[in-house]
CSV table of C-alpha atoms in Angstrom, one decimal:
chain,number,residue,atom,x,y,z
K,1,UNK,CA,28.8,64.2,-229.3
K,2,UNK,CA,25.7,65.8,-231.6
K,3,UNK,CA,27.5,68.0,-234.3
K,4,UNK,CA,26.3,71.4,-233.7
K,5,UNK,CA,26.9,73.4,-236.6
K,6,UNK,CA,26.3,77.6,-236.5
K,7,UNK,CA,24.3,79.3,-238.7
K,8,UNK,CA,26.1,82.4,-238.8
K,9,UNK,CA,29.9,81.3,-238.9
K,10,UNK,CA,30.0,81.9,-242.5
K,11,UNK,CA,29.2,85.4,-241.7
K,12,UNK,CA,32.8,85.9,-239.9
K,13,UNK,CA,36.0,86.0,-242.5
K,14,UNK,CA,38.1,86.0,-239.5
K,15,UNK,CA,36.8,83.2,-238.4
K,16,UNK,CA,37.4,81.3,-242.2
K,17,UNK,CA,41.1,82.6,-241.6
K,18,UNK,CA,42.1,81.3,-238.5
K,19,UNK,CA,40.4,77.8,-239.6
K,20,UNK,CA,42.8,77.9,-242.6
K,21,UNK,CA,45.8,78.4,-240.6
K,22,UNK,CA,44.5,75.7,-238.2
K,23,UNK,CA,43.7,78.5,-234.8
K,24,UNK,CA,40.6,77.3,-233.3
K,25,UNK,CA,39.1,80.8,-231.3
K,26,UNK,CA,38.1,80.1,-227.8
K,27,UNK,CA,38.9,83.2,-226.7
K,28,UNK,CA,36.0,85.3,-227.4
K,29,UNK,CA,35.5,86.6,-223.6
K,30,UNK,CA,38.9,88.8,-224.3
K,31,UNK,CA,37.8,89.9,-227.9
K,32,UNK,CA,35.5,88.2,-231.0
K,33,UNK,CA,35.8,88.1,-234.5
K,34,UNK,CA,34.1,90.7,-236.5
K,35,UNK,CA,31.1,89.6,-239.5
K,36,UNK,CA,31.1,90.8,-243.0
K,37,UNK,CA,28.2,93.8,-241.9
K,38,UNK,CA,31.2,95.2,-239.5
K,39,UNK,CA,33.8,95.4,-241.7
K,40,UNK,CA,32.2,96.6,-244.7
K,41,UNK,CA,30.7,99.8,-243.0
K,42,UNK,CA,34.3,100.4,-241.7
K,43,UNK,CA,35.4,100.3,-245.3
K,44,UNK,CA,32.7,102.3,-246.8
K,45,UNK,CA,32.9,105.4,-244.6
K,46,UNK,CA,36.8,105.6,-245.4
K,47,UNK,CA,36.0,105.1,-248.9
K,48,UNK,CA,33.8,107.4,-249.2
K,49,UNK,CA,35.7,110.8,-248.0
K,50,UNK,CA,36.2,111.4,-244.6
K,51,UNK,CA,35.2,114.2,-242.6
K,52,UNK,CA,35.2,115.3,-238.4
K,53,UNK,CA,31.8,115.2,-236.7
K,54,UNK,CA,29.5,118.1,-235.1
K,55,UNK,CA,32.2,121.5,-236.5
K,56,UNK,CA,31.9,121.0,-240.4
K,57,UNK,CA,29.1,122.9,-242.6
K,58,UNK,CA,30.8,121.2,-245.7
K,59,UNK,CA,28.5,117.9,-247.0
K,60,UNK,CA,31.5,115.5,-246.0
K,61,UNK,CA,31.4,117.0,-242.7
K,62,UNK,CA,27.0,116.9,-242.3
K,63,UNK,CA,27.1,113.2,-244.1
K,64,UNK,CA,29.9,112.1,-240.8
K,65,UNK,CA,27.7,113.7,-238.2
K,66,UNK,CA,24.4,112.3,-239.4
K,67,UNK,CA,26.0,108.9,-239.7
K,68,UNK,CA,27.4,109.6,-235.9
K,69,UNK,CA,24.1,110.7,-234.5
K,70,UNK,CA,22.3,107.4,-236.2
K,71,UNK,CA,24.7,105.2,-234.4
K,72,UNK,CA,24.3,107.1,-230.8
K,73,UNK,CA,20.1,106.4,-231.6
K,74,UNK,CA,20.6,103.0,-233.0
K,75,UNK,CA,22.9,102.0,-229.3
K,76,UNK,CA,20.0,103.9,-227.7
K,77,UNK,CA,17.3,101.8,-229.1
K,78,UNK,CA,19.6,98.1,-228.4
K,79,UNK,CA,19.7,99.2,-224.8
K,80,UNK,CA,16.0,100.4,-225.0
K,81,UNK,CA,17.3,103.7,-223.6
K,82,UNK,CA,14.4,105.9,-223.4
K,83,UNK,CA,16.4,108.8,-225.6
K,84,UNK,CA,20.0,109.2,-227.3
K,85,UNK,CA,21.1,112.3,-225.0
K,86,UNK,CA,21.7,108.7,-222.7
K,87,UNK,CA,24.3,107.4,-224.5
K,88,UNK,CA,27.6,108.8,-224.5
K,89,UNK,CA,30.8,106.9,-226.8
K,90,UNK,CA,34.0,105.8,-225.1
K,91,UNK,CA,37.0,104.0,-226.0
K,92,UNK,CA,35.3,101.1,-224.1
K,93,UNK,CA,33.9,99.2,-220.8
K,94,UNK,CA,37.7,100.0,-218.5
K,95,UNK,CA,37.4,104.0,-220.3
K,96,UNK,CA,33.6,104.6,-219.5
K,97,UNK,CA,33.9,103.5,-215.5
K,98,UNK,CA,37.1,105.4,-215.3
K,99,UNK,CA,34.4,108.2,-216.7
K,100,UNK,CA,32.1,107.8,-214.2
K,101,UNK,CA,34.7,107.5,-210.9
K,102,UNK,CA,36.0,110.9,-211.6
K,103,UNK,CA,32.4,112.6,-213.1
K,104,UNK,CA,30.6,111.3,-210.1
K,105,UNK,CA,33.7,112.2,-207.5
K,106,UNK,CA,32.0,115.3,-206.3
K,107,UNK,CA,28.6,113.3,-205.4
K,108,UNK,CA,31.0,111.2,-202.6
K,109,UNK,CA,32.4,112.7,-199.0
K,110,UNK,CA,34.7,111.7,-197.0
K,111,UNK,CA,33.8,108.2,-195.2
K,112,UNK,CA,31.1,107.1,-197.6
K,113,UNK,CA,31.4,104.3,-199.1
K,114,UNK,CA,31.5,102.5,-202.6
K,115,UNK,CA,30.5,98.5,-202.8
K,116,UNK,CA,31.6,96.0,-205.5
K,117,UNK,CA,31.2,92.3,-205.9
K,118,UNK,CA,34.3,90.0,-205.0
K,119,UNK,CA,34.3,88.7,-208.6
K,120,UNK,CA,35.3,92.1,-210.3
K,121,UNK,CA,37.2,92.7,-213.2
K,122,UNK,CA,40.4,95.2,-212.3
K,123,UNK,CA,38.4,97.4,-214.7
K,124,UNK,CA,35.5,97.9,-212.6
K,125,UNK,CA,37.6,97.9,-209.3
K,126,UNK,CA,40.3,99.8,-209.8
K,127,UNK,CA,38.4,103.6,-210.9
K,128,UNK,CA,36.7,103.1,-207.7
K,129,UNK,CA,39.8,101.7,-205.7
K,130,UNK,CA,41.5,105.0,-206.2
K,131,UNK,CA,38.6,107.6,-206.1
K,132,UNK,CA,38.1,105.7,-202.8
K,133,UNK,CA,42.1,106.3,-202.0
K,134,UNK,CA,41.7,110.2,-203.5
K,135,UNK,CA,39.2,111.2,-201.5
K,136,UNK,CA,39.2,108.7,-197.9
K,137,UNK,CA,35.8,106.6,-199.0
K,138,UNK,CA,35.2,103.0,-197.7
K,139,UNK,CA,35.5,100.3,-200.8
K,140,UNK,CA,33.2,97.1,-199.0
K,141,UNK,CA,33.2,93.9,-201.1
K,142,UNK,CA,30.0,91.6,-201.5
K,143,UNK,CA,32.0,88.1,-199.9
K,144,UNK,CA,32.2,85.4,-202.6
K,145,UNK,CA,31.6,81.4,-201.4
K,146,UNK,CA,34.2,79.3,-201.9
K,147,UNK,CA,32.3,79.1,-205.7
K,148,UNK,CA,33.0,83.0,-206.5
K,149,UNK,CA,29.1,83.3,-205.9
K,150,UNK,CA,27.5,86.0,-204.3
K,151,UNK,CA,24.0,85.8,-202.5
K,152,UNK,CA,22.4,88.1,-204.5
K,153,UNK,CA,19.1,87.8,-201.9
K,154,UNK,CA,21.1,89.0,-198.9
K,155,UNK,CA,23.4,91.6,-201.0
K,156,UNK,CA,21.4,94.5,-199.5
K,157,UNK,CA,22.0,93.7,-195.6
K,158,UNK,CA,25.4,95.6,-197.0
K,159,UNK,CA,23.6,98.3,-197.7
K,160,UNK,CA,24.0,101.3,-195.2
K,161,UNK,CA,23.4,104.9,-194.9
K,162,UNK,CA,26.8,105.7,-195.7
K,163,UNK,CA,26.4,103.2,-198.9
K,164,UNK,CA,26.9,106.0,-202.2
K,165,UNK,CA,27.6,103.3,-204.7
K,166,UNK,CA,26.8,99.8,-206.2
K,167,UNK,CA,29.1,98.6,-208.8
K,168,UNK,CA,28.6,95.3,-209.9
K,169,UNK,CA,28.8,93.1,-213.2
K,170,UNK,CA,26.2,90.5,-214.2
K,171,UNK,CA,28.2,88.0,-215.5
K,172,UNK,CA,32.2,87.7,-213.8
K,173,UNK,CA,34.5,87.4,-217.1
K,174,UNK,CA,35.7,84.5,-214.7
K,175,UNK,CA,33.3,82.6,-213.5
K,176,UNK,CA,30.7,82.4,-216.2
K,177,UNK,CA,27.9,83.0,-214.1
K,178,UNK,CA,25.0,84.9,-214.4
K,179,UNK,CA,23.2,86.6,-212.1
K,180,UNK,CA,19.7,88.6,-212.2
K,181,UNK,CA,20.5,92.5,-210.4
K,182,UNK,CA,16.9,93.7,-211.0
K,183,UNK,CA,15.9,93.1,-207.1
K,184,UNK,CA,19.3,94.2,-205.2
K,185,UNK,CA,19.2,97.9,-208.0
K,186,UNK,CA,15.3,98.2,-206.7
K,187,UNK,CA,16.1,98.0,-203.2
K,188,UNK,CA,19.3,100.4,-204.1
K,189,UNK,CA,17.0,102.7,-205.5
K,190,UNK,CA,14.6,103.1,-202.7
K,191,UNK,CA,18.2,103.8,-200.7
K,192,UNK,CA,19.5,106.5,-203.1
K,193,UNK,CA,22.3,104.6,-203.9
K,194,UNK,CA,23.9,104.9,-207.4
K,195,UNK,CA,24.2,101.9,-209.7
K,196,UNK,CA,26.8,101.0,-212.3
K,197,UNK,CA,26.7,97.7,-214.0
K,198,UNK,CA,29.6,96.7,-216.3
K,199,UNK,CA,28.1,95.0,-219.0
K,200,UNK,CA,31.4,93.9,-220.6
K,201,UNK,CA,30.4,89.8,-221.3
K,202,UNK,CA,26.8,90.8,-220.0
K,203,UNK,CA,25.7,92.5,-223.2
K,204,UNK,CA,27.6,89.3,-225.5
K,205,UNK,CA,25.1,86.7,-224.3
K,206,UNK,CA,21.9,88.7,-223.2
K,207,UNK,CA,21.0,91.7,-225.4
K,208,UNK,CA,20.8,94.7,-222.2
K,209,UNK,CA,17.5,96.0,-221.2
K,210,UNK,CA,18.5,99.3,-219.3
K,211,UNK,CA,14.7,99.8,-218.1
K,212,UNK,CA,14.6,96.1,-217.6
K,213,UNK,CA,17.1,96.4,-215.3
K,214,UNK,CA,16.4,99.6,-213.9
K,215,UNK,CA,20.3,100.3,-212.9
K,216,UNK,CA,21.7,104.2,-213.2
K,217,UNK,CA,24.3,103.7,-215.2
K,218,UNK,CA,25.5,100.5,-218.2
K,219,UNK,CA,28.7,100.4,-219.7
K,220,UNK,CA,30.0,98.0,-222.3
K,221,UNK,CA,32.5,97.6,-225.5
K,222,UNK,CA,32.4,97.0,-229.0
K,223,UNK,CA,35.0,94.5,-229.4
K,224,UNK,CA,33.4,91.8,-227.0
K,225,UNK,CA,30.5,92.4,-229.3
K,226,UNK,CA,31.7,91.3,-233.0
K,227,UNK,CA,32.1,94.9,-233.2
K,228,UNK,CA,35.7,97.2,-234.1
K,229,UNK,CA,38.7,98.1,-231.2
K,230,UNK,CA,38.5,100.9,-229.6
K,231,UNK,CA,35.0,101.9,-228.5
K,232,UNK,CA,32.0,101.6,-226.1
K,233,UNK,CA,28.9,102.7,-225.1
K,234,UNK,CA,28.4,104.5,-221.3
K,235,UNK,CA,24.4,104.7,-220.2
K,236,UNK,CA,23.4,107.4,-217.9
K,237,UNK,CA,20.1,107.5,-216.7
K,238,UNK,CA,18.5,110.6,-217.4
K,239,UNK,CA,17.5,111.6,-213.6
K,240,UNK,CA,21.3,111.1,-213.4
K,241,UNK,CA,22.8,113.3,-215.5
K,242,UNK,CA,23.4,116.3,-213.1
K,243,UNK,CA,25.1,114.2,-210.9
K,244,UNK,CA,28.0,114.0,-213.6
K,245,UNK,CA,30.8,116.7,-214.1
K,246,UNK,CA,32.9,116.6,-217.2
K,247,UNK,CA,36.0,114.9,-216.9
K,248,UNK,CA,38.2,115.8,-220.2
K,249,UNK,CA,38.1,119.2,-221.5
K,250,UNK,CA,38.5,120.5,-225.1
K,251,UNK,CA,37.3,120.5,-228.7
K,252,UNK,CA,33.1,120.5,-229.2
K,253,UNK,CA,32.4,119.5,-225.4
K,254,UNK,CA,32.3,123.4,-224.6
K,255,UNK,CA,29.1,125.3,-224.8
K,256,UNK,CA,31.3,128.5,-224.1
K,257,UNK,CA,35.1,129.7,-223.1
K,258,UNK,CA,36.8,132.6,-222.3
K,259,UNK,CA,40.5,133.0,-221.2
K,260,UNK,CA,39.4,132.3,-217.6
K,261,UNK,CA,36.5,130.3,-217.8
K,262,UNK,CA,34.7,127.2,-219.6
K,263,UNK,CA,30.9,125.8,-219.3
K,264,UNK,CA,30.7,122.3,-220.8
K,265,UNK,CA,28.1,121.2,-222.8
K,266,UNK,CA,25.1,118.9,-221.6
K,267,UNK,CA,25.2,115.1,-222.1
K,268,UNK,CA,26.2,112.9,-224.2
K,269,UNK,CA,29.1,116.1,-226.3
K,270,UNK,CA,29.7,117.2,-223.0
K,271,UNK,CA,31.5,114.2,-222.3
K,272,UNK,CA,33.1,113.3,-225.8
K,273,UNK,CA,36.0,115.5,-225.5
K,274,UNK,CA,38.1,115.6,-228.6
K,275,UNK,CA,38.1,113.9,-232.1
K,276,UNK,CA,36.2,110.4,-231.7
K,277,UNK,CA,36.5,107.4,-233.6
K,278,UNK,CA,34.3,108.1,-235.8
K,279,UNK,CA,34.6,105.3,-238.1
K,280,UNK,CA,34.5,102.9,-234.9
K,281,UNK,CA,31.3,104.2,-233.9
K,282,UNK,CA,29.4,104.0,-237.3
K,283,UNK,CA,30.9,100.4,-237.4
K,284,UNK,CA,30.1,99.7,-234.2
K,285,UNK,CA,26.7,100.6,-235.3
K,286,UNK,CA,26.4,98.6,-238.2
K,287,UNK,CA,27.1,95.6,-235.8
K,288,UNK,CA,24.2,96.4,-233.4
K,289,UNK,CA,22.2,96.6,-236.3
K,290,UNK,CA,23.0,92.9,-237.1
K,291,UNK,CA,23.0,91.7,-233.5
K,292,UNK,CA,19.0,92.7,-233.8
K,293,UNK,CA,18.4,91.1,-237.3
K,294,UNK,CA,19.3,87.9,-235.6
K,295,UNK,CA,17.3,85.6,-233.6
K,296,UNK,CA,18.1,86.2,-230.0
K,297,UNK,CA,16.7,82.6,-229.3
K,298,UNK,CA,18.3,80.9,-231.8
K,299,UNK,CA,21.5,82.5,-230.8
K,300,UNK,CA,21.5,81.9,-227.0
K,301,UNK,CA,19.9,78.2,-227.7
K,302,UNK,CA,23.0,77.4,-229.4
K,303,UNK,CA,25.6,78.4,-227.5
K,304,UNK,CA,23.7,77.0,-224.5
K,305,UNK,CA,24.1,73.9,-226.6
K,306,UNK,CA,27.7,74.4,-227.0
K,307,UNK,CA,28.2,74.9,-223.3
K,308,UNK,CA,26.6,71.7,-222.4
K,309,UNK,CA,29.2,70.1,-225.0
K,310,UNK,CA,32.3,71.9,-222.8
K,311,UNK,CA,30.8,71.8,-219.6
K,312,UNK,CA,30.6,67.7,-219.8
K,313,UNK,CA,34.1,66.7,-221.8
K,314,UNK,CA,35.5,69.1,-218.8
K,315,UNK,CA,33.9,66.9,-216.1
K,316,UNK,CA,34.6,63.2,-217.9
K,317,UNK,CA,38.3,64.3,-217.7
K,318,UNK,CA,37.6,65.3,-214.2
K,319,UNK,CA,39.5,69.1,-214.6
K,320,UNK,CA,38.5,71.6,-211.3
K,321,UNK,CA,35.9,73.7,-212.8
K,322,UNK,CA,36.5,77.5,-211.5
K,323,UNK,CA,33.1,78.5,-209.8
K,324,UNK,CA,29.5,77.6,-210.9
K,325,UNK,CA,29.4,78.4,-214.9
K,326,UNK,CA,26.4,78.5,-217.0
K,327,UNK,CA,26.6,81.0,-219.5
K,328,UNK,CA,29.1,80.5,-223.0
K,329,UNK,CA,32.6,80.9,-220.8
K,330,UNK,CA,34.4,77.8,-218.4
K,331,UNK,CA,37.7,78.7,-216.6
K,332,UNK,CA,38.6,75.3,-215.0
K,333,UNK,CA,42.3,73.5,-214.0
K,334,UNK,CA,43.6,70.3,-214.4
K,335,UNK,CA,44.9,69.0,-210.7
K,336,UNK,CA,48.5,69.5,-210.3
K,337,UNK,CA,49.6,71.3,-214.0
K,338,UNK,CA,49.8,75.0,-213.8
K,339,UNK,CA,47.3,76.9,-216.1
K,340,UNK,CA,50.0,78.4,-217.8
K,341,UNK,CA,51.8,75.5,-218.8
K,342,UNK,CA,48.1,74.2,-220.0
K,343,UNK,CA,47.8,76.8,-222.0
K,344,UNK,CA,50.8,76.8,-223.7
K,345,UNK,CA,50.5,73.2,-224.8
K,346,UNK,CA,46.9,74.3,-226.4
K,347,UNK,CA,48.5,77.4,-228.0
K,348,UNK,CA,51.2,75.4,-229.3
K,349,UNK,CA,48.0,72.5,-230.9
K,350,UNK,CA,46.1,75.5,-232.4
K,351,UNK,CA,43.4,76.3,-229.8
K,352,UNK,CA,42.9,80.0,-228.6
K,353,UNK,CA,42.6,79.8,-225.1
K,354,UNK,CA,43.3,82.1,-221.9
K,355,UNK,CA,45.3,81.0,-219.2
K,356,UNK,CA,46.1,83.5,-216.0
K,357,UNK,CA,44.1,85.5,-213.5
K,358,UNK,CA,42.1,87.2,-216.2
K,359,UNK,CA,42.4,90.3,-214.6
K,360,UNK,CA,40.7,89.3,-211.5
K,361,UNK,CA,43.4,88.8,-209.4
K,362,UNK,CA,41.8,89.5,-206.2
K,363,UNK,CA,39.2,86.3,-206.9
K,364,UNK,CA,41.9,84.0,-207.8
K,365,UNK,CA,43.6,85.2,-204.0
K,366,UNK,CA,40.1,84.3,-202.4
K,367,UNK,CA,39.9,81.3,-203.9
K,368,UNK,CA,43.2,80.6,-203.7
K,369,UNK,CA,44.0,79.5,-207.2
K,370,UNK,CA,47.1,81.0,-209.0
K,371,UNK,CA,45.0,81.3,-212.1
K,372,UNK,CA,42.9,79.2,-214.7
K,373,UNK,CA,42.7,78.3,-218.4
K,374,UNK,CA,39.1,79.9,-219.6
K,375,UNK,CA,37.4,78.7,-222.7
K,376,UNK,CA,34.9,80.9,-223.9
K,377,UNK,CA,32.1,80.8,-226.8
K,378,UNK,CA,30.8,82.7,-229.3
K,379,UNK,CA,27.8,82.5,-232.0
K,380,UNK,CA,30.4,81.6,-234.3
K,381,UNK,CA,31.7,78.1,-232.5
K,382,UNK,CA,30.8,74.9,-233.5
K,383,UNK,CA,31.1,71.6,-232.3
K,384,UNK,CA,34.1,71.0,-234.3
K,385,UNK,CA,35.7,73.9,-232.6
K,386,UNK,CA,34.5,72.0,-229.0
K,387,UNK,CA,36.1,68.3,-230.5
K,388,UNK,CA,39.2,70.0,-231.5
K,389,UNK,CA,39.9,71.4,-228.1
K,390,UNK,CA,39.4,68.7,-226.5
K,391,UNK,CA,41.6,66.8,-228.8
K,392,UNK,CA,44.4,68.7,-228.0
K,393,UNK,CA,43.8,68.7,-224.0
K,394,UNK,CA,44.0,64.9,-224.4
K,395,UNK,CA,47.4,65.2,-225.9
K,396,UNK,CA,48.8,68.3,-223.3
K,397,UNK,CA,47.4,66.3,-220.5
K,398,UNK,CA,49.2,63.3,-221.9
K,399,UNK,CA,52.4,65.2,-222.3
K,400,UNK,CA,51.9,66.9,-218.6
K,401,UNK,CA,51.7,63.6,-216.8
C-alpha cells in the first residue's frame, strides 16, 4: 500500500489525542475533529469579554455584532451567495429543514405534493413527512435500484403539476455517492417547483456553489465541517424569501409588537429568534476561513487517494459494499456477521467506526439490509489510519468466524 501522509493532520489536536490513546477516527461522516484556527477563535472571543449580538450600544456589545455579521458575509462568500441577507444561522442541517417545512407550510395545499430521494437522511425526511401528515400533502419518493442509486436523467418524469417540492441531498451519508442536481433543479425551476438540498456530507468534500447549483434553498452544519457543535448555515434564495413566514417568535426577530400583534423582521434576524451561539458562529467562521486557505485540489486528491486505499482492502476481503461509493465514505458488510457485532470488535481494537442504519432506515428496508458498518474520511486520515483499520478487521473477522 503507498503511504499517504496528510498535510494538514498536524493542524487537528484532536486528532494528536486520540492517536495517543490509540482511537483511530473513521467516523467523520457523523462529526470531524476541529483544527487549531477553530478552537482558538472560540477561545479568543470568550476571553476577550463577552457580549449579546444586534441590542447592545456598549463596545462589548458593537465588537460581538460586527464579529457576527463578518461570519454571516464570510458563509455568504463560501457558498458564493450573491448577499448575506441569504444566510440565516441554525443549530444545524436537521434544525434548518425543520425551518423551512414549517416557514414554507403556507406555500402547500391540500393534495400537493412534496418529493425526496429514497436515500434520505431521517433529517431531511421527517420535517416533510409530517408537514405532509399536518396538512394532507402527497410525500412521492425518487425509487432507488437495488444500488441506492437514483436516475438522476429520468428524476423529472416525477415531476407533476401538483409537484410543490424537491428535497434531495447530493451525497446519501450512506451510500457515498455523489450525484450532480444542476439539470433535475433547472428543469424544477422551469416547473416552479421549490428546491432544498441538504448539504450535510455535500459541503465536507465539495466546497457548495449555491449559483452553481442554482437550487432555492442549501442547508448544512458546522460540525461535519471541522467546525464547533451546535450550528449551521440555511440558504434562501433571494426571489424566495417571501415565500418564508417566521417560525419562532421572540427577542430581536420583531420589527414591531403590541399586546395583540407582532410583524417579524425581514431575513436572515427575522428568523434567528432568540440568543444565538454567538461564539459558535464566529468559530464556525474562523473554520470557513481555513477551508478557503486550503487547496481544494490538494484536499479532494487526497482523500480520493485514500478512498481508493479503502475501497480495494474492502474488496480483497470480499465484504458486500453498501451501494455504489465514490466519494470519502464506504458502508459495506461482512457476509453472515451482523454490523453491530463488527463494529464492536473495531471499537473494542481502537478504530472509530459506525455501525447501524445511520439514520436512514427506510434505505436499509429497501435494500433489505439490517444496517452496515460505514467508514468515512477526512483531510486529516492517513494511510496509517487506513492499515490500522484494516488490521483490526482481519482480527474481528478472525474472531467472528
Amino acid at each position: 500500500m503507498q503511504q499517504l501522509h496528510s498535510p494538514w493532520r498536524h493542524l487537528f489536536p484532536g486528532i494528536q489525542q486520540l492517536n495517543d490513546t490509540g482511537q483511530v477516527w473513521l467516523d467523520s461522516a457523523a462529526t470531524a475533529q476541529k483544527p487549531q484556527a477553530m478552537l482558538d477563535a472560540l477561545l479568543q472571543y470568550y476571553q476577550q469579554g463577552v457580549a449579546n449580538v444586534h441590542r447592545a450600544q456598549h463596545q462589548p456589545g458593537e465588537r460581538a455584532t460586527l464579529a457576527f455579521e463578518q461570519a454571516r458575509q464570510l458563509a455568504a462568500h463560501w457558498l458564493n451567495a450573491s448577499n448575506s441577507d441569504c444566510i440565516i444561522f441554525t443549530k444545524g442541517t436537521t434544525e434548518g429543514i425543520n425551518l423551512l417545512s414549517h416557514a414554507l407550510a403556507g406555500q402547500f395545499n391540500a393534495g400537493d405534493e412534496i418529493l425526496l430521494s429514497g436515500y434520505e437522511h431521517h433529517a431531511n425526511l421527517l420535517p416533510w413527512q409530517q408537514l405532509a401528515q399536518r396538512q394532507q400533502l402527497q410525500l412521492k419518493i425518487l425509487p432507488v435500484d437495488n444500488h441506492g442509486t437514483i436516475e438522476i436523467a429520468y428524476a423529472a418524469d416525477y415531476f407533476n403539476s401538483r409537484t410543490r417540492l424537491l428535497a434531495i441531498s447530493p451525497l446519501s451519508n450512506v451510500l457515498g455517492q455523489l450525484h450532480y442536481l444542476q439539470p433535475l433543479f433547472a428543469q424544477a425551476r422551469a416547473q416552479s417547483i421549490i428546491t432544498v438540498v441538504d448539504g450535510a456530507q455535500y459541503a465536507v468534500h465539495r466546497q457548495p456553489d449555491v449559483q452553481q447549483l442554482d437550487c432555492d434553498f442549501f442547508v448544512c452544519s458546522s460540525h461535519k465541517l471541522y467546525g464547533p457543535d451546535g450550528v449551521g448555515l440555511l440558504y434562501a434564495h433571494p426571489k424566495q424569501h417571501a415565500l418564508m413566514q417566521p417560525w419562532q417568535w421572540g427577542g430581536e426577530m420583531i420589527e414591531y409588537c403590541t399586546y395583540q400583534s407582532a410583524q417579524a423582521r425581514a431575513l436572515p434576524l427575522g428568523f434567528e429568534a432568540g440568543t444565538p451561539s454567538i461564539a459558535n458562529v464566529i468559530a464556525f467562521a474562523a473554520t470557513l476561513e481555513w477551508l478557503l486557505s486550503l487547496d481544494k485540489t490538494a484536499v479532494q486528491a487526497h482523500e480520493q487517494a485514500l478512498f481508493m486505499q479503502l475501497q480495494q482492502g474492502l474488496a480483497e476481503r470480499n465484504m458486500q459494499i453498501v451501494g455504489q461509493p465514490d466519494t470519502a465514505l464506504i458502508s459495506f458488510n461482512a457476509p453472515e456477521v451482523h454490523p453491530a457485532d463488527l463494529a464492536h470488535l473495531l471499537s473494542e481494537q481502537g478504530i472509530a467506526v459506525r455501525g447501524g442504519q445511520h439514520c436512514a432506515m427506510p434505505l436499509f428496508q429497501q435494500l433489505g439490509l439490517p444496517g452496515a458498518v460505514r467508514v468515512s474520511l477526512a483531510l486529516y486520515n492517513d494511510s496509517s489510519d487506513i492499515q490500522a483499520f484494516f488490521q483490526a478487521l482481519d482480527k474481528a473477522l478472525e474472531i467472528l468466524a
